[in-house]
PDB file of C-alpha atoms in Angstrom:
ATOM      1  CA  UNK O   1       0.000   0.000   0.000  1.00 55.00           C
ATOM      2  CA  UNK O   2       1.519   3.348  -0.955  1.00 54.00           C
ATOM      3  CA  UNK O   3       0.621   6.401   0.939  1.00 55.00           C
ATOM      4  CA  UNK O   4       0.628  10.188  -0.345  1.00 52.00           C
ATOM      5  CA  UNK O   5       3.328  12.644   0.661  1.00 54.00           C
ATOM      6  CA  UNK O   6       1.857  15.068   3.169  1.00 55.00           C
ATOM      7  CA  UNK O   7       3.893  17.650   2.114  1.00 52.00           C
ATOM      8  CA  UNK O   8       4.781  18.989  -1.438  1.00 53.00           C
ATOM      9  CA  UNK O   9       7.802  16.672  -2.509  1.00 52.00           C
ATOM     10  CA  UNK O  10      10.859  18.439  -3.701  1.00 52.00           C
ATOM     11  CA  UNK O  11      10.059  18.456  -7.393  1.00 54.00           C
ATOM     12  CA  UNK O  12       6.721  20.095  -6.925  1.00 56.00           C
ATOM     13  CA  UNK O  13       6.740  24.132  -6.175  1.00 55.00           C
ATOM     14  CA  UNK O  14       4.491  24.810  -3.450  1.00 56.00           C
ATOM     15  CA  UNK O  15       0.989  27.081  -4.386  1.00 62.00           C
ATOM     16  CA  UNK O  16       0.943  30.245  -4.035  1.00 60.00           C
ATOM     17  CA  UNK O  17      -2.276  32.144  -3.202  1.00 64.00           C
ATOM     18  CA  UNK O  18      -3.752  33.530  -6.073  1.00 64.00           C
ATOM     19  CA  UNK O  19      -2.817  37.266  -7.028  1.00 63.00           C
ATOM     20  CA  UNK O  20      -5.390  39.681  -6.128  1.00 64.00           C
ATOM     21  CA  UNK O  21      -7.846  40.982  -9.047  1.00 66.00           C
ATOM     22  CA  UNK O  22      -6.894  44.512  -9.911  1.00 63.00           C
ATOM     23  CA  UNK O  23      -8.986  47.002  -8.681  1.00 63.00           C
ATOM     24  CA  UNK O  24     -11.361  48.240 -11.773  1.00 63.00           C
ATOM     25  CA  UNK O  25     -10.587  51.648 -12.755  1.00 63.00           C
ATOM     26  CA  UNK O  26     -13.196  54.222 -11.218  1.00 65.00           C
ATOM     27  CA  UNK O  27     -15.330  55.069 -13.843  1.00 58.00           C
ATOM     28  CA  UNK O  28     -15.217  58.655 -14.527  1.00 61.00           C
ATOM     29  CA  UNK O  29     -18.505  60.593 -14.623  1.00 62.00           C
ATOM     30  CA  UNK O  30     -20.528  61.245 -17.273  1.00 57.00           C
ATOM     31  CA  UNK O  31     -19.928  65.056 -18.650  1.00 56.00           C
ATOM     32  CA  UNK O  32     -23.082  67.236 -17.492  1.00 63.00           C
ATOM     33  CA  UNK O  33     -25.389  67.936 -20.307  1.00 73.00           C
ATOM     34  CA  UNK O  34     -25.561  71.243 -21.522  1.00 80.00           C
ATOM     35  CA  UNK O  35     -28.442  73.075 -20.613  1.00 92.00           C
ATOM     36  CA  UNK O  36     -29.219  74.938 -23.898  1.00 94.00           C
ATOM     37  CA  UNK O  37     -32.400  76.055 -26.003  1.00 93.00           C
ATOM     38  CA  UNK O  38     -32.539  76.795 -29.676  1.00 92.00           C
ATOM     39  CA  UNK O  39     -34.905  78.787 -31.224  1.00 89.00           C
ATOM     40  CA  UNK O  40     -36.697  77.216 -34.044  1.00 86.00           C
ATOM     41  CA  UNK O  41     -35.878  78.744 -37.571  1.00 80.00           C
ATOM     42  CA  UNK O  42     -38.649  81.191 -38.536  1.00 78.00           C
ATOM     43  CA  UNK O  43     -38.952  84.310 -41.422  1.00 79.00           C
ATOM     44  CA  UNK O  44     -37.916  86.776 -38.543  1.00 76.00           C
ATOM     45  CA  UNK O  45     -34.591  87.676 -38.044  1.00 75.00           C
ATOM     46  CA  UNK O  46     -33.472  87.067 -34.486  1.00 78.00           C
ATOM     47  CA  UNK O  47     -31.274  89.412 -32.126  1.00 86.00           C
ATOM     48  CA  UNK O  48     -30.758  86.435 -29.351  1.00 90.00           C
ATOM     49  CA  UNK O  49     -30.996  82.684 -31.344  1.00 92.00           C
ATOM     50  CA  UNK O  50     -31.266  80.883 -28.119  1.00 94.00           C
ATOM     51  CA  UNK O  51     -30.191  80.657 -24.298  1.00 95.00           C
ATOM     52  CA  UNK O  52     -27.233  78.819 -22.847  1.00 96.00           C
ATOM     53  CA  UNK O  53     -27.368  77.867 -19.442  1.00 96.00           C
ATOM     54  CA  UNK O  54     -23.183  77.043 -18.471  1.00 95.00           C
ATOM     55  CA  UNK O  55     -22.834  74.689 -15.015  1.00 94.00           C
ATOM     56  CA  UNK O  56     -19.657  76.988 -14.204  1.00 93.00           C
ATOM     57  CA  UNK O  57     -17.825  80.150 -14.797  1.00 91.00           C
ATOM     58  CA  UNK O  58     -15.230  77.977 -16.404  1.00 91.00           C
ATOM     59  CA  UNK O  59     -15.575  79.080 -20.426  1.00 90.00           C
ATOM     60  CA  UNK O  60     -12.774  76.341 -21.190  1.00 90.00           C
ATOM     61  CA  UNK O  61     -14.821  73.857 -19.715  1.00 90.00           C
ATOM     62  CA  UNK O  62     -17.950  75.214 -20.680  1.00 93.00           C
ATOM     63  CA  UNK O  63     -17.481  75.992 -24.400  1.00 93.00           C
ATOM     64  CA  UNK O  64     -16.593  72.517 -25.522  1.00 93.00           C
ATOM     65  CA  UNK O  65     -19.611  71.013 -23.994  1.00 92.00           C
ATOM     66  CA  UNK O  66     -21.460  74.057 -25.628  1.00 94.00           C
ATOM     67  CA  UNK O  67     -20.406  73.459 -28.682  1.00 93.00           C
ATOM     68  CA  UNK O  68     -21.320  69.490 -28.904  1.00 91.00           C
ATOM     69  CA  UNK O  69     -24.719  70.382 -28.396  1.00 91.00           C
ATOM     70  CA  UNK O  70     -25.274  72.577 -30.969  1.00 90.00           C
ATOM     71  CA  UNK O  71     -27.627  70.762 -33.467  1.00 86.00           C
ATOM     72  CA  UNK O  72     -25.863  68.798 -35.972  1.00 83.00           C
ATOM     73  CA  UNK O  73     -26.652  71.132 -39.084  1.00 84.00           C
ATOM     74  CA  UNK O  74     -24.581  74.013 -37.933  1.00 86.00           C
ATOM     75  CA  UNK O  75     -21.502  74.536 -39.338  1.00 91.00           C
ATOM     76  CA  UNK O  76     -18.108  74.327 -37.300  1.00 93.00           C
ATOM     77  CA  UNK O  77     -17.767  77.268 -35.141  1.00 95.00           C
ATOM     78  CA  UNK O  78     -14.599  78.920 -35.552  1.00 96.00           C
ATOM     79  CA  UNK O  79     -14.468  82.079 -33.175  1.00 96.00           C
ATOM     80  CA  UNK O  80     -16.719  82.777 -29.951  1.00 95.00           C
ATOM     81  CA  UNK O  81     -16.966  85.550 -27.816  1.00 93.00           C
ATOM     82  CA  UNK O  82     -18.549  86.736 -24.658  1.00 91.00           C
ATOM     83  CA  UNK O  83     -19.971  89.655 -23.514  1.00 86.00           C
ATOM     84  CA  UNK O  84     -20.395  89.953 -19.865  1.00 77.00           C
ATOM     85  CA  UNK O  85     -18.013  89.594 -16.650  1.00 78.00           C
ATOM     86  CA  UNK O  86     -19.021  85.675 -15.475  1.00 82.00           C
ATOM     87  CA  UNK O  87     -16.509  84.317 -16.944  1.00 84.00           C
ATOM     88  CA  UNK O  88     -12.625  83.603 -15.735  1.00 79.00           C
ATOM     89  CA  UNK O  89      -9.424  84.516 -17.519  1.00 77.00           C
ATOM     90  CA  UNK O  90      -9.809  83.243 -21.496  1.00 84.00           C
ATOM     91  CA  UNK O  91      -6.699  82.777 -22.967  1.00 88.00           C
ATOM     92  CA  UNK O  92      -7.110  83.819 -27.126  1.00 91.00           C
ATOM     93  CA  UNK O  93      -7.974  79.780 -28.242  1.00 93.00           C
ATOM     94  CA  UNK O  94      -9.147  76.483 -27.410  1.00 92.00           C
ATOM     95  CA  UNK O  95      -9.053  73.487 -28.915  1.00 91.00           C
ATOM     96  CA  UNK O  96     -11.907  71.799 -29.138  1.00 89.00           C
ATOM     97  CA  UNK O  97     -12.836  68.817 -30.797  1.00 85.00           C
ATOM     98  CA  UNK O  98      -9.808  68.751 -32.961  1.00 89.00           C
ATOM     99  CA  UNK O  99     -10.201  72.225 -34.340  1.00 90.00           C
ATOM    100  CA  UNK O 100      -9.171  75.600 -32.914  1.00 94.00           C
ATOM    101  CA  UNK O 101     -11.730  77.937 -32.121  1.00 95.00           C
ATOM    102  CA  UNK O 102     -10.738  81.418 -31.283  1.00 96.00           C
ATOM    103  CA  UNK O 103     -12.237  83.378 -27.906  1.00 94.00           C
ATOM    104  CA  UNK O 104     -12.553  86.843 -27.268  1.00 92.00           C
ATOM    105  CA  UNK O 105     -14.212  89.082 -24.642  1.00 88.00           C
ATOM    106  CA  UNK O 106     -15.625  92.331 -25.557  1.00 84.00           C
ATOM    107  CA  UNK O 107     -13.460  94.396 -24.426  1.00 73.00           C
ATOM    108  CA  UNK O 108     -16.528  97.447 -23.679  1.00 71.00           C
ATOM    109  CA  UNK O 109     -19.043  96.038 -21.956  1.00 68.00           C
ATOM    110  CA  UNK O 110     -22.564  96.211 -23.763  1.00 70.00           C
ATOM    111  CA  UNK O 111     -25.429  97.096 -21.903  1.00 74.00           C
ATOM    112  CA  UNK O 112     -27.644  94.248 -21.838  1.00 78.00           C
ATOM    113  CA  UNK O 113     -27.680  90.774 -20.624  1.00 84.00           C
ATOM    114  CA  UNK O 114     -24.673  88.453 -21.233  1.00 90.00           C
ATOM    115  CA  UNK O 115     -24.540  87.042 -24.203  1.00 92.00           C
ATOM    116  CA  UNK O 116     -22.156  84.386 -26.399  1.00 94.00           C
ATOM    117  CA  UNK O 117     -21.759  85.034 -30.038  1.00 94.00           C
ATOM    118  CA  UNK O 118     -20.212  82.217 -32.025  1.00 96.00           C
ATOM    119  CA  UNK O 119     -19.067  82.273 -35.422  1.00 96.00           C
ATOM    120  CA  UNK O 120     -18.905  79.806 -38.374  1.00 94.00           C
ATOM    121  CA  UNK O 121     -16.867  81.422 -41.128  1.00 90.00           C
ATOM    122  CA  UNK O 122     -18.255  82.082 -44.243  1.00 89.00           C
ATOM    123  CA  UNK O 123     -21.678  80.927 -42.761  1.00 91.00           C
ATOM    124  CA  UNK O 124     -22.935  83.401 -39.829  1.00 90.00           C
ATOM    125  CA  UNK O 125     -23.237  83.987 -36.414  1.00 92.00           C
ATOM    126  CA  UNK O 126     -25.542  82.726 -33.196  1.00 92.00           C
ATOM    127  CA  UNK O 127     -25.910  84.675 -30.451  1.00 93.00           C
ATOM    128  CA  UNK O 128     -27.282  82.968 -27.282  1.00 94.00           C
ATOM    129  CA  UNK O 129     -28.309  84.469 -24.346  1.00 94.00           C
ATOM    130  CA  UNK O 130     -25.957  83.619 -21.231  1.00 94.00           C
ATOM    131  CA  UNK O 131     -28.004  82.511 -17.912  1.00 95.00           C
ATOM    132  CA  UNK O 132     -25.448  82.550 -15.035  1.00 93.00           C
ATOM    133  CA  UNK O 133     -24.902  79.023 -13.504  1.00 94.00           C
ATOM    134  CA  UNK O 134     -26.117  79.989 -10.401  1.00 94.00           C
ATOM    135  CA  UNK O 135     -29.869  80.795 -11.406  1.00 95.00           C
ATOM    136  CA  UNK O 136     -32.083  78.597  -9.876  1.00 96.00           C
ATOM    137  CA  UNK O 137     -33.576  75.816 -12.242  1.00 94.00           C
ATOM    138  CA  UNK O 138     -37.056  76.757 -12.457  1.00 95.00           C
ATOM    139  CA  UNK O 139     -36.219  80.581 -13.330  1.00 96.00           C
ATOM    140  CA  UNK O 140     -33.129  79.473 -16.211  1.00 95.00           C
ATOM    141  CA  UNK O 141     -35.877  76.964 -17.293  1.00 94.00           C
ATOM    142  CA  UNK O 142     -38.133  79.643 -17.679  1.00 94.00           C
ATOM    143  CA  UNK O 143     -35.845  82.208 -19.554  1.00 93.00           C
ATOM    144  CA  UNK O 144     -35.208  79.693 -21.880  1.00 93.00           C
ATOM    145  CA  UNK O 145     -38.148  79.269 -22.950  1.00 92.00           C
ATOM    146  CA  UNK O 146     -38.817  82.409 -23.066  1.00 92.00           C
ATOM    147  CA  UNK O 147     -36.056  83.372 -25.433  1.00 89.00           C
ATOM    148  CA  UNK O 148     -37.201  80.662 -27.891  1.00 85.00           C
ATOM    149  CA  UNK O 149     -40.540  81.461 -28.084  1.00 83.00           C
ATOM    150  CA  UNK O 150     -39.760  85.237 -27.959  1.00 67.00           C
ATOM    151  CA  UNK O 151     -36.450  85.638 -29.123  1.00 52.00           C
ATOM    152  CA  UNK O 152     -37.406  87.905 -32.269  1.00 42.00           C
ATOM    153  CA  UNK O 153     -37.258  90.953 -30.835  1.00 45.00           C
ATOM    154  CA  UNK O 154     -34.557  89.981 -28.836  1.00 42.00           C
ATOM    155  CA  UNK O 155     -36.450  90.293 -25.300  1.00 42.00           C
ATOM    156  CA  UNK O 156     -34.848  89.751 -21.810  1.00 43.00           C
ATOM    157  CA  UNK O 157     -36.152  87.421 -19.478  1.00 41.00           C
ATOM    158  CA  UNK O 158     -37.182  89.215 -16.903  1.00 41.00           C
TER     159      UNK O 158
END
């Protein structure tokens, strides 16, 4: 009768425990979604062309997101700028989505409410109507519809 080794014999390596299961990258969170309104196209001209309502301050994280949501039938927009003093230092360009587009702030401010006015060369211009982040949702909500269903004449939410 033969009997097993208790231990491993000196030809076998002993087990090792397994290795632990690397830790699953945290998944990073989901870019807000921009809050923006779009008037419809119509035979009136429009001063404001719709109302943008940013999360931050932060045009360089703000723009890109912007500029995703446009609807898919504008052209690329090539030059933006901002009239009003929410936002933080710009530097002249951004890159966003593989393509430069250039920033400016007006350098008097209008009188008026803040605006963004973005350009696709050799097509036109937009200009939306800036609701600071820190409006409460129901009144931004409001304003933006307001601008879309009364944006001809360019009228302030008010």
């Amino acid at each position: 009768m033969t009997t097993a080794p208790l231990g491993p014999s000196l030809h076998e390596a002993p087990e090792s425990p397994a290795p632990p299961e690397p830790a699953a990258p945290p998944h990073p969170e989901p870019p807000p979604v921009a809050r923006l309104a779009i008037a419809p196209p119509g035979p009136v001209v429009r001063r404001i062309d719709g109302a943008w309502w940013p999360h931050s301050t932060d045009l360089l994280v703000e723009l890109p997101e912007l500029l995703q949501a446009l609807p898919f039938d504008w052209p690329r927009i090539t030059h933006a700028t901002v009239n009003g003093a929410i936002w933080s230092a710009l530097p002249s360009r951004i890159l966003v989505a593989d393509h430069v587009v250039r920033l400016r702030r007006t350098r008097i401010p209008r009188p008026g409410p803040d605006t963004v006015c973005l350009v696709a060369a050799g097509h036109g211009r937009w200009d939306l109507l800036i609701i600071a982040p820190d409006t409460p949702e129901a009144e931004a909500v409001e304003a933006m519809a307001q601008v879309t269903q009364e944006g001809a004449s360019g009228a302030e939410p008010g």
